[in-house]
Amino acid sequence: MAKVNACVVALGFTLLLLAETWAQNPRKRQTPPKTPKAQCCDDVRSLKVQVANLTSLLEEMSRKQETDLMSVVRQIMDLDKQNRQQEARVTEAESKYSEINNRVEIMQLQTLQSATQTSSDATYDCASLYSKSYRISGEYKLPKDEFLGTPELSVFCDMETNGGGWTLIQRRKVGLTSFNRDWKHYKNGFGSIRGDFWLGNDHIFRLTRQPSVLRIEMEDWQGETRYAQYGFFTVGNELNSYKLFLANYSGNAGDSLRYHNNTNFSTINKDNDKCVDDCASLRKGGYWYNCCTDSNLNGVFYRYGQHITKNPDGITWYGWHGSNYSLKKVEMKVRPVDFQP
Ligand SMILES: *[C@@H]1O[C@H](CO)[C@@H](O)[C@H](O)[C@H]1NC(C)=O
Ligand SMILES: *[C@@H]1O[C@H](CO)[C@@H](O)[C@H](O)[C@H]1NC(C)=O
Ligand SMILES: *[C@@H]1O[C@H](CO)[C@@H](O)[C@H](O)[C@H]1NC(C)=O
Ligand SMILES: *[C@@H]1O[C@H](CO)[C@@H](O)[C@H](O)[C@H]1NC(C)=O
Ligand SMILES: *[C@@H]1O[C@H](CO)[C@@H](O)[C@H](O)[C@H]1NC(C)=O
């Protein structure tokens, strides 16, 4: 279009020059008016105007076409964007729907269950829910039980891993909840049952009064997963400082809790470790610190890029990634030793 324009302009200019030369020619002035030559000059002038008009028309057209093309491109881009947004919205809606569906199913099952509940088949963990045919992983509400002396409690059940029936006692995956908390917080539990939380030492004590297995699942920032399982796990009550007892390690993450075996629980305001150092303050979490750790699953959550930390206070498991690597995700879960999937 630009080329055509240039040609037209050039043509217009030539014609203009031609007309001017004609007009200035004195010989032609001498000739009487109304000759074919004068006619010719008028024609040229009119042609000149026409060419000028055409030129501006062409210019206008090309300008319009350019903006038209741009607006078409913009429209296509907008449509594409809208399309992608729509897709994302559908995906989001779908996942929300399935989550809601899950929750509804769980609630329906639980309503049914609380109606038929008797004290002889009390529900006090995810394994007993599993044996009552609850097979969906998610949040469940355990009812208060006078006989067992257990309060109502929200728990998260893993009904899939290695046969299911697991009650989660800890999770790290979001990283917005501080685990640098005092004794009372660790005693009663904190955080969000669907996100990061510590179930509470009193609850862990009650859950592990029956012989229990502890399973710890971990994920690093490369997406690789490992686990450590203890065939026997229990903690003392508050009078015994929630002392840890475990045995019979298996797994592929390394036995990094063994060092913590037979140690009391410590928090920033209760130093029960076997060290002159105050491990809970140094490692910024509550844990069964010895002097101080071979693992610290309640340490500081370091995000991607910061997880290889110079500080020793990350979420660590020495048996896998050593003392400087803070894990991306951790889940600690328990179920009875005699659980049958
Ligand atoms: C040139 O354009 C003007 C207005 O833009 C119009 O009035 C005139 O008639 C046109 N001349 C020719 C020869 O097309
Ligand atoms: C560890 O495993 C062995 C062999 O299965 C078993 O005999 C023992 O009782 C277990 N220890 C504990 C503390 O459960
Ligand atoms: C653990 O705590 C209890 C009291 O809660 C105490 O008697 C015991 O000495 C402590 N053990 C260690 C190793 O600190
Ligand atoms: C923990 O200590 C007890 C003795 O108190 C021992 O029987 C058990 O094997 C130890 N656990 C591990 C994993 O070493
Ligand atoms: C990891 O920690 C050890 C001792 O805690 C230290 O010597 C080493 O330099 C650290 N490595 C990195 C990469 O920071």
Coordinates of N, CA and C and ligand atoms in Angstrom, one line a residue, residues 283 308-312 318 322-325, ligand 5:
R283 N 16.4 -23.8 66.8 CA 15.8 -24.5 65.6 C 14.4 -24.0 65.3
I308 N 17.9 -24.2 50.4 CA 19.3 -24.6 50.8 C 19.8 -23.5 51.7
T309 N 19.5 -23.6 52.9 CA 19.7 -22.5 53.9 C 21.0 -22.7 54.6
K310 N 21.6 -21.5 55.0 CA 22.8 -21.5 55.8 C 22.4 -21.6 57.2
N311 N 21.2 -21.4 57.5 CA 20.7 -21.5 58.9 C 20.3 -23.0 59.2
P312 N 20.5 -23.5 60.4 CA 20.2 -24.9 60.7 C 18.8 -25.0 61.1
Y318 N 18.0 -35.2 58.2 CA 19.4 -35.4 57.8 C 19.7 -36.6 56.9
G322 N 20.4 -34.0 54.4 CA 21.3 -33.4 55.3 C 20.8 -32.2 56.1
S323 N 21.7 -31.5 56.7 CA 21.3 -30.5 57.7 C 20.9 -29.2 57.2
N324 N 21.2 -28.9 55.9 CA 21.0 -27.6 55.3 C 19.8 -27.5 54.4
Y325 N 19.2 -28.6 54.1 CA 18.1 -28.6 53.1 C 16.7 -28.6 53.8
Ligands
LIG5 C1 25.9 -27.0 55.5 O1 26.1 -27.1 56.9 C2 27.3 -27.4 57.3 C3 27.4 -27.5 58.8 O2 26.2 -27.2 59.4 C4 28.3 -26.4 56.8 O3 29.6 -26.8 57.2 C5 28.2 -26.3 55.3 O4 29.0 -25.3 54.8 C6 26.8 -26.0 54.9 N1 26.7 -26.1 53.5 C7 26.1 -25.2 52.7 C8 26.1 -25.4 51.3 O5 25.7 -24.1 53.2

